[in-house]
Amino acid sequence: MKIVKVKDYQEMSEWASKQVIDKIKASDQFVLGLATGSTPEGLYQNLIDAYKEQEVSFKNVITFNLDEYIGLGADNPNSYRYFMDEKLFNHIDIDPKHAHLPNGVATDIEQECKDYEALIKETGEIDLQILGLGVNGHIGFNEPGTSFSSRTQMTDLVEATIEANSRFFDHKEDVPTQAITMGIKSIMESNEIILLASGENKAEAVKQLVEGEVTEDFPASVLQKHPQVTIVIDEAAASLLK
Ligand code: GLP
């Protein structure tokens, strides 16, 4: 596990966007795993800026997002599809057919999970997966207790996650209680992983991720077993590390 300590959110976003841009430029076809939440927003803005400055093109990039709320469609501003369109896809030259998210309003959610997993397999491996970190150690929407051998599946969100994500909704009751998420095993099959964490409220989770035991009770700890993972943390998120 490589740890990159940076000063603040801006440096974290710059570090990550440089990696992503360099890797896209160095390959003919690049499969990029993406995350939502506040953490990767700066990274996405940097990618948009680089595209506008003609520094990078996304024509040969295929993306797979980690997760989506069940019950929220593309036209719902709280859906992850809407977030990704707004924060990245609408502003770059990616082929919309290549920008994948699970469909949270599929009529058969179980089938949707299977199809999403199969689509990743068909495309080949994810070259680089970007991850955020839930305060309770979740990655994607894999909550504490999720099996390390899990594949894309439907999951119940725990209270801590609903509480943390309620800041995006008008009322806490509006936060969906279920989601589709790539599984831990699906994530671990990515060739490379970059996890981003910024701010004091992530310090405890970062400490457990880096220094704690590997346990399904803290899903992100599984990353200790991945051969090529980089944790990019700012000073505040790193503040509790030994
Ligand atoms: C959500 C997402 C995760 C994300 C996490 C942290 O629950 N499903 O993929 O990493 O929140 O979000 P934030 O970056 O806003 O702290």
Short mmCIF file of C-alpha atoms and ligand atoms in Angstrom, two decimals:
data_model
loop_
_atom_site.label_atom_id
_atom_site.label_comp_id
_atom_site.label_asym_id
_atom_site.label_seq_id
_atom_site.Cartn_x
_atom_site.Cartn_y
_atom_site.Cartn_z
CA MET A 1 0.00 0.00 0.00
CA LYS A 2 1.55 3.24 -1.12
CA ILE A 3 0.61 6.37 0.82
CA VAL A 4 0.85 9.81 -0.73
CA LYS A 5 0.45 12.66 1.73
CA VAL A 6 -0.51 16.01 0.26
CA LYS A 7 -1.34 19.36 1.80
CA ASP A 8 -5.00 19.78 1.08
CA TYR A 9 -8.00 18.90 -1.09
CA GLN A 10 -6.66 20.84 -4.05
CA GLU A 11 -3.31 19.03 -4.03
CA MET A 12 -5.08 15.70 -3.65
CA SER A 13 -7.24 16.46 -6.70
CA GLU A 14 -4.24 17.63 -8.71
CA TRP A 15 -2.21 14.54 -7.86
CA ALA A 16 -5.08 12.26 -8.86
CA SER A 17 -5.93 14.05 -12.10
CA LYS A 18 -2.31 13.97 -13.22
CA GLN A 19 -2.24 10.20 -12.70
CA VAL A 20 -5.49 9.69 -14.59
CA ILE A 21 -4.48 11.92 -17.49
CA ASP A 22 -1.02 10.35 -17.86
CA LYS A 23 -2.46 6.84 -17.85
CA ILE A 24 -5.20 7.68 -20.39
CA LYS A 25 -2.61 9.23 -22.68
CA ALA A 26 -0.34 6.20 -22.40
CA SER A 27 -2.95 3.66 -23.50
CA ASP A 28 -5.05 2.95 -26.62
CA GLN A 29 -8.13 2.06 -24.62
CA PHE A 30 -8.48 2.87 -20.95
CA VAL A 31 -11.05 1.44 -18.55
CA LEU A 32 -11.56 3.80 -15.64
CA GLY A 33 -13.56 3.04 -12.52
CA LEU A 34 -15.24 6.09 -11.00
CA ALA A 35 -16.73 7.11 -7.68
CA THR A 36 -19.23 9.73 -6.55
CA GLY A 37 -19.38 11.85 -3.40
CA SER A 38 -17.68 15.15 -2.64
CA THR A 39 -14.17 13.70 -2.66
CA PRO A 40 -13.63 13.16 -6.41
CA GLU A 41 -15.36 16.39 -7.53
CA GLY A 42 -12.07 18.31 -7.71
CA LEU A 43 -10.49 15.50 -9.72
CA TYR A 44 -13.40 15.61 -12.19
CA GLN A 45 -13.16 19.38 -12.55
CA ASN A 46 -9.43 19.04 -13.31
CA LEU A 47 -10.21 16.42 -15.97
CA ILE A 48 -12.74 18.78 -17.57
CA ASP A 49 -10.19 21.61 -17.53
CA ALA A 50 -7.52 19.38 -19.10
CA TYR A 51 -9.97 18.33 -21.81
CA LYS A 52 -10.87 21.97 -22.55
CA GLU A 53 -7.17 22.80 -22.81
CA GLN A 54 -6.86 19.90 -25.27
CA GLU A 55 -4.44 18.13 -23.02
CA VAL A 56 -6.44 14.90 -23.00
CA SER A 57 -9.27 13.21 -24.89
CA PHE A 58 -11.74 10.68 -23.47
CA LYS A 59 -12.71 9.19 -26.85
CA ASN A 60 -10.95 5.93 -25.97
CA VAL A 61 -12.02 5.83 -22.35
CA ILE A 62 -14.66 3.49 -20.95
CA THR A 63 -15.92 4.21 -17.44
CA PHE A 64 -17.69 2.13 -14.82
CA ASN A 65 -19.09 3.80 -11.74
CA LEU A 66 -19.13 1.97 -8.47
CA ASP A 67 -22.72 2.40 -7.46
CA GLU A 68 -26.20 3.89 -7.79
CA TYR A 69 -29.17 4.45 -5.51
CA ILE A 70 -32.11 2.15 -6.11
CA GLY A 71 -35.18 4.11 -7.17
CA LEU A 72 -33.42 7.20 -8.53
CA GLY A 73 -33.34 7.64 -12.30
CA ALA A 74 -31.11 9.73 -14.56
CA ASP A 75 -33.43 12.75 -14.27
CA ASN A 76 -33.28 12.81 -10.46
CA PRO A 77 -30.62 15.32 -9.31
CA ASN A 78 -29.67 12.99 -6.45
CA SER A 79 -28.99 9.99 -8.65
CA TYR A 80 -25.37 9.18 -9.26
CA ARG A 81 -26.07 9.11 -13.01
CA TYR A 82 -27.19 12.74 -12.80
CA PHE A 83 -24.16 13.62 -10.65
CA MET A 84 -21.72 12.05 -13.11
CA ASP A 85 -23.37 13.67 -16.13
CA GLU A 86 -23.24 17.08 -14.42
CA LYS A 87 -19.80 16.81 -12.87
CA LEU A 88 -17.96 15.10 -15.72
CA PHE A 89 -19.54 13.34 -18.67
CA ASN A 90 -21.47 16.31 -20.14
CA HIS A 91 -18.27 18.35 -20.32
CA ILE A 92 -15.85 15.92 -21.98
CA ASP A 93 -15.74 13.98 -25.25
CA ILE A 94 -16.48 10.54 -23.80
CA ASP A 95 -18.90 8.46 -25.90
CA PRO A 96 -22.04 8.42 -23.69
CA LYS A 97 -22.42 4.72 -24.50
CA HIS A 98 -19.08 4.15 -22.78
CA ALA A 99 -20.00 5.85 -19.50
CA HIS A 100 -21.57 3.10 -17.40
CA LEU A 101 -23.44 3.22 -14.12
CA PRO A 102 -25.76 0.61 -12.66
CA ASN A 103 -29.39 1.44 -13.48
CA GLY A 104 -31.14 2.17 -10.20
CA VAL A 105 -34.59 2.07 -11.79
CA ALA A 106 -34.20 -1.24 -13.62
CA THR A 107 -37.33 -3.37 -13.32
CA ASP A 108 -35.28 -6.40 -12.34
CA ILE A 109 -32.54 -5.17 -10.00
CA GLU A 110 -31.01 -8.60 -9.49
CA GLN A 111 -30.62 -9.05 -13.24
CA GLU A 112 -29.23 -5.52 -13.53
CA CYS A 113 -26.49 -6.44 -11.02
CA LYS A 114 -25.58 -9.56 -12.98
CA ASP A 115 -25.56 -7.66 -16.27
CA TYR A 116 -23.36 -4.90 -14.84
CA GLU A 117 -20.83 -7.38 -13.53
CA ALA A 118 -20.87 -9.21 -16.89
CA LEU A 119 -20.35 -5.96 -18.78
CA ILE A 120 -17.21 -5.18 -16.77
CA LYS A 121 -15.90 -8.69 -17.53
CA GLU A 122 -16.68 -8.35 -21.25
CA THR A 123 -14.88 -5.02 -21.40
CA GLY A 124 -11.83 -6.54 -19.77
CA GLU A 125 -10.32 -5.42 -16.52
CA ILE A 126 -10.71 -2.02 -14.95
CA ASP A 127 -7.31 -0.42 -15.46
CA LEU A 128 -7.68 2.10 -12.68
CA GLN A 129 -10.38 2.35 -10.04
CA ILE A 130 -10.89 5.62 -8.17
CA LEU A 131 -12.33 5.22 -4.68
CA GLY A 132 -13.63 7.50 -1.95
CA LEU A 133 -13.97 6.33 1.63
CA GLY A 134 -17.10 6.21 3.75
CA VAL A 135 -16.68 7.32 7.37
CA ASN A 136 -17.65 3.78 8.38
CA GLY A 137 -15.07 2.26 6.03
CA HIS A 138 -17.39 1.54 3.12
CA ILE A 139 -16.09 1.54 -0.42
CA GLY A 140 -18.67 1.90 -3.16
CA PHE A 141 -21.73 1.10 -1.09
CA ASN A 142 -20.19 -2.00 0.47
CA GLU A 143 -21.17 -1.54 4.08
CA PRO A 144 -19.44 -3.10 7.10
CA GLY A 145 -20.02 -6.86 7.10
CA THR A 146 -20.03 -7.22 3.29
CA SER A 147 -18.23 -10.37 2.18
CA PHE A 148 -14.83 -9.86 0.57
CA SER A 149 -15.99 -12.26 -2.16
CA SER A 150 -19.03 -10.13 -3.10
CA ARG A 151 -19.85 -9.16 -6.67
CA THR A 152 -22.12 -6.38 -7.94
CA GLN A 153 -25.19 -6.61 -5.78
CA MET A 154 -28.10 -4.87 -4.13
CA THR A 155 -27.33 -3.57 -0.65
CA ASP A 156 -29.13 -1.98 2.30
CA LEU A 157 -27.57 1.29 3.40
CA VAL A 158 -26.76 1.57 7.09
CA GLU A 159 -27.84 4.50 9.25
CA ALA A 160 -24.35 6.11 9.26
CA THR A 161 -24.32 6.23 5.46
CA ILE A 162 -27.87 7.57 5.19
CA GLU A 163 -26.94 10.23 7.74
CA ALA A 164 -23.68 11.16 5.95
CA ASN A 165 -25.33 11.34 2.52
CA SER A 166 -28.44 13.20 3.71
CA ARG A 167 -26.53 16.47 3.20
CA PHE A 168 -27.26 16.16 -0.52
CA PHE A 169 -31.02 15.73 -0.03
CA ASP A 170 -33.75 18.15 1.12
CA HIS A 171 -34.92 15.73 3.82
CA LYS A 172 -33.16 12.79 5.39
CA GLU A 173 -36.26 10.69 4.61
CA ASP A 174 -35.58 11.23 0.92
CA VAL A 175 -32.29 9.31 1.04
CA PRO A 176 -32.86 5.91 -0.58
CA THR A 177 -32.27 2.99 1.77
CA GLN A 178 -30.94 0.64 -0.90
CA ALA A 179 -28.35 0.78 -3.63
CA ILE A 180 -26.59 -1.26 -6.27
CA THR A 181 -22.86 -1.50 -5.71
CA MET A 182 -19.93 -3.17 -7.35
CA GLY A 183 -18.80 -5.88 -4.94
CA ILE A 184 -15.57 -5.99 -2.97
CA LYS A 185 -14.24 -8.72 -5.26
CA SER A 186 -15.17 -6.72 -8.37
CA ILE A 187 -13.26 -3.73 -6.97
CA MET A 188 -10.26 -5.84 -5.97
CA GLU A 189 -9.97 -7.18 -9.52
CA SER A 190 -9.04 -3.72 -10.81
CA ASN A 191 -5.42 -3.57 -11.94
CA GLU A 192 -4.78 -0.46 -9.92
CA ILE A 193 -6.66 1.47 -7.25
CA ILE A 194 -6.35 5.07 -6.07
CA LEU A 195 -8.30 5.91 -2.92
CA LEU A 196 -8.79 9.58 -2.10
CA ALA A 197 -9.56 10.96 1.35
CA SER A 198 -9.62 14.53 2.53
CA GLY A 199 -10.59 16.28 5.75
CA GLU A 200 -10.61 15.63 9.44
CA ASN A 201 -13.84 13.63 9.37
CA LYS A 202 -12.02 10.90 7.39
CA ALA A 203 -9.00 10.72 9.74
CA GLU A 204 -10.36 7.87 11.89
CA ALA A 205 -11.37 5.83 8.84
CA VAL A 206 -7.97 6.44 7.19
CA LYS A 207 -6.22 5.25 10.34
CA GLN A 208 -8.25 2.06 10.40
CA LEU A 209 -7.74 1.51 6.68
CA VAL A 210 -3.95 1.85 6.92
CA GLU A 211 -3.12 0.59 10.41
CA GLY A 212 -6.10 -1.55 11.40
CA GLU A 213 -6.68 -5.25 10.87
CA VAL A 214 -8.05 -6.59 7.60
CA THR A 215 -11.66 -7.39 8.38
CA GLU A 216 -15.03 -7.47 6.65
CA ASP A 217 -16.23 -5.23 9.49
CA PHE A 218 -14.21 -2.46 7.87
CA PRO A 219 -14.54 -3.03 4.10
CA ALA A 220 -11.76 -0.63 2.98
CA SER A 221 -9.21 -2.65 4.99
CA VAL A 222 -9.31 -5.22 2.17
CA LEU A 223 -7.19 -2.78 0.15
CA GLN A 224 -4.18 -3.76 2.27
CA LYS A 225 -4.24 -6.98 0.23
CA HIS A 226 -4.28 -5.30 -3.20
CA PRO A 227 -0.90 -5.33 -5.00
CA GLN A 228 -1.22 -1.86 -6.48
CA VAL A 229 -3.10 0.58 -4.34
CA THR A 230 -2.29 4.20 -3.54
CA ILE A 231 -3.97 6.11 -0.74
CA VAL A 232 -3.87 9.86 -1.38
CA ILE A 233 -4.62 11.78 1.80
CA ASP A 234 -4.38 15.38 2.84
CA GLU A 235 -2.91 16.56 6.13
CA ALA A 236 -6.25 16.56 7.95
CA ALA A 237 -7.16 13.02 6.82
CA ALA A 238 -3.66 11.81 7.77
CA SER A 239 -3.70 13.47 11.19
CA LEU A 240 -4.30 10.30 13.23
CA LEU A 241 -1.70 8.11 11.49
CA LYS A 242 1.29 6.97 13.53
C1 GLP B 1 -20.95 7.52 -0.82
C2 GLP B 1 -20.50 6.73 -2.03
C3 GLP B 1 -19.06 6.29 -1.91
C4 GLP B 1 -18.22 7.47 -1.43
C5 GLP B 1 -18.64 7.88 -0.06
C6 GLP B 1 -17.85 9.03 0.52
O1 GLP B 1 -21.62 6.75 0.11
N1 GLP B 1 -21.30 5.60 -2.32
O2 GLP B 1 -18.60 5.76 -3.14
O3 GLP B 1 -16.87 7.13 -1.45
O4 GLP B 1 -20.01 8.25 -0.11
O5 GLP B 1 -18.38 10.23 0.09
P1 GLP B 1 -17.70 11.64 0.22
O6 GLP B 1 -16.60 11.66 -0.79
O7 GLP B 1 -18.77 12.61 -0.12
O8 GLP B 1 -17.20 11.75 1.60
#
